[in-house]
XYZ file of C-alpha atoms in Angstrom:
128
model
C -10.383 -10.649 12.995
C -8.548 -13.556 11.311
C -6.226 -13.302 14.231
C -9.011 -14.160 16.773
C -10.503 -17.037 14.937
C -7.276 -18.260 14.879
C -6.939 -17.744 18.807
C -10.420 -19.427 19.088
C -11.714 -15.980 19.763
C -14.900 -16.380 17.903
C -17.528 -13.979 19.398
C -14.909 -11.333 18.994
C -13.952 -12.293 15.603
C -17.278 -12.144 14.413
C -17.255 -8.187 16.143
C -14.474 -7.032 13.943
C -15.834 -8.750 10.969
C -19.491 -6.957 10.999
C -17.723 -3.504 11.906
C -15.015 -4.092 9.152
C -17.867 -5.172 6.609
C -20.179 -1.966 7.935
C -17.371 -0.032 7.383
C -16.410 -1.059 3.863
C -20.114 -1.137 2.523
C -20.369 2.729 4.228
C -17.530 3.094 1.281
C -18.935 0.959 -1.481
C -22.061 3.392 -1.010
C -19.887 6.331 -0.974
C -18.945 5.719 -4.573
C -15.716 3.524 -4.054
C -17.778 0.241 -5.197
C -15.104 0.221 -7.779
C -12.103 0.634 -5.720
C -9.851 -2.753 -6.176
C -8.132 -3.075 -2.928
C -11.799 -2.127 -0.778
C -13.509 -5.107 -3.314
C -10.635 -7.375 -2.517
C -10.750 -6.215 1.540
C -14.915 -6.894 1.230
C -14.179 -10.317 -0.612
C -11.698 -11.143 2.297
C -14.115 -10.378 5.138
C -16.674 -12.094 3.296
C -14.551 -15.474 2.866
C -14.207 -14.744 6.748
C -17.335 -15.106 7.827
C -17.759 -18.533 6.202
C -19.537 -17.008 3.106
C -17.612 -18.420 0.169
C -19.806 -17.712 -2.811
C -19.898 -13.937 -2.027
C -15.991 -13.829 -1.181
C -15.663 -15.675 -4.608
C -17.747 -12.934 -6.343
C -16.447 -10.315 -4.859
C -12.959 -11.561 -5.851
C -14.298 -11.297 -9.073
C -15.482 -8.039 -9.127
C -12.185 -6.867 -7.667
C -10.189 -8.046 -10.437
C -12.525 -7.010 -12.891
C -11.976 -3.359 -11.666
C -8.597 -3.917 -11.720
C -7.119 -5.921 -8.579
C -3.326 -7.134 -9.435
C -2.651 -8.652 -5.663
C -1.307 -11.884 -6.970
C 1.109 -12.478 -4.918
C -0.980 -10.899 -1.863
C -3.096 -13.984 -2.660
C -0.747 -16.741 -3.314
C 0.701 -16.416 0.203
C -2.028 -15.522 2.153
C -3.305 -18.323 4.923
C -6.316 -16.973 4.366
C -7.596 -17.835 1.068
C -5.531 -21.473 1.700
C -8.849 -23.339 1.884
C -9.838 -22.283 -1.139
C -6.629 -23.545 -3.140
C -8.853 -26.420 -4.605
C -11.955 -24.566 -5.498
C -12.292 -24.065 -9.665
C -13.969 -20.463 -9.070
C -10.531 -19.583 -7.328
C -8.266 -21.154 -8.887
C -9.853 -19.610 -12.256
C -9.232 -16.271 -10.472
C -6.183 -17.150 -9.914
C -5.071 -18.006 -13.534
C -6.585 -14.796 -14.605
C -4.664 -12.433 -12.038
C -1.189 -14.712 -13.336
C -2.041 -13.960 -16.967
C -2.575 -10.292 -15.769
C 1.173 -10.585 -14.383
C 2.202 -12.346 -17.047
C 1.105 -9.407 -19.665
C 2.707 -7.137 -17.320
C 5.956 -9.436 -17.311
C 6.052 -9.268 -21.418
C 5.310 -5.470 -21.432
C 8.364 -4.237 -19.044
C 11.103 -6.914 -20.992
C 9.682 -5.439 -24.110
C 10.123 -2.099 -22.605
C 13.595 -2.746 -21.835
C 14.426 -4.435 -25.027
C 13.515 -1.302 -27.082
C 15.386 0.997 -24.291
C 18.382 -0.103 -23.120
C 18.340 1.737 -19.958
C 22.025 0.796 -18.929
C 23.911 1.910 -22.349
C 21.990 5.049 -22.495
C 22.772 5.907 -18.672
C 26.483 4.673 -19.038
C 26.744 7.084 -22.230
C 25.264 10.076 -20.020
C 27.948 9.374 -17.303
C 30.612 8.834 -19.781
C 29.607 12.379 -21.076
C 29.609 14.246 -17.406
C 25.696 15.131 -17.820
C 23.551 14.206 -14.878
């Protein structure tokens, strides 16, 4: 869909984007509501079709059940406009403190285990 209003493609854009958001409500009323990638999908189609406030709170709701996609966001063309707007940029800072706690965990991780003496000690001793 993004790929057509890019073209100039609008009617056909507009197509994809009511099937794709008929589609992913179908699943929100299934019981995946609280799926993070489907919220995050529904919050893109939403931002979309022009509706910004809905995209934002959808966002929300995605990372609030658990959406990590930093990076998916960071880079994506798609959520440039928004790059200015406090609602996403305070999404933003929240999903970078999420990575940020992840960050901290894994070198703590690996300060308390040092993988590479332990496996260098197992292949100095012939086990597997």
């Amino acid at each position: 869909a993004w790929a057509r209003q890019q073209l100039g493609n609008t009617g056909r854009a507009e197509e994809l984007l009511t099937a794709i958001e008929e589609r992913l409500l179908a699943q929100k009323e299934a019981g995946l509501a609280e799926n993070p990638q489907i919220l995050f999908v529904l919050a893109q189609n939403h931002l979309l079709k022009g509706d910004i406030e809905t995209a934002l709170d959808t966002l929300e709701t995605a990372i609030d059940s658990g959406f990590r996609r930093y990076f998916w966001l960071l880079y994506d063309q798609r959520w440039e406009s928004l790059g200015d707007d406090a609602r996403f940029k305070a999404s933003m800072a929240r999903l970078k403190g999420y990575i940020d706690e992840q960050r901290a965990e894994v070198e703590r991780i690996d300060a308390d285990d040092d993988f590479i003496a332990r496996l260098d000690a197992k292949l100095a001793a012939g086990g597997p």
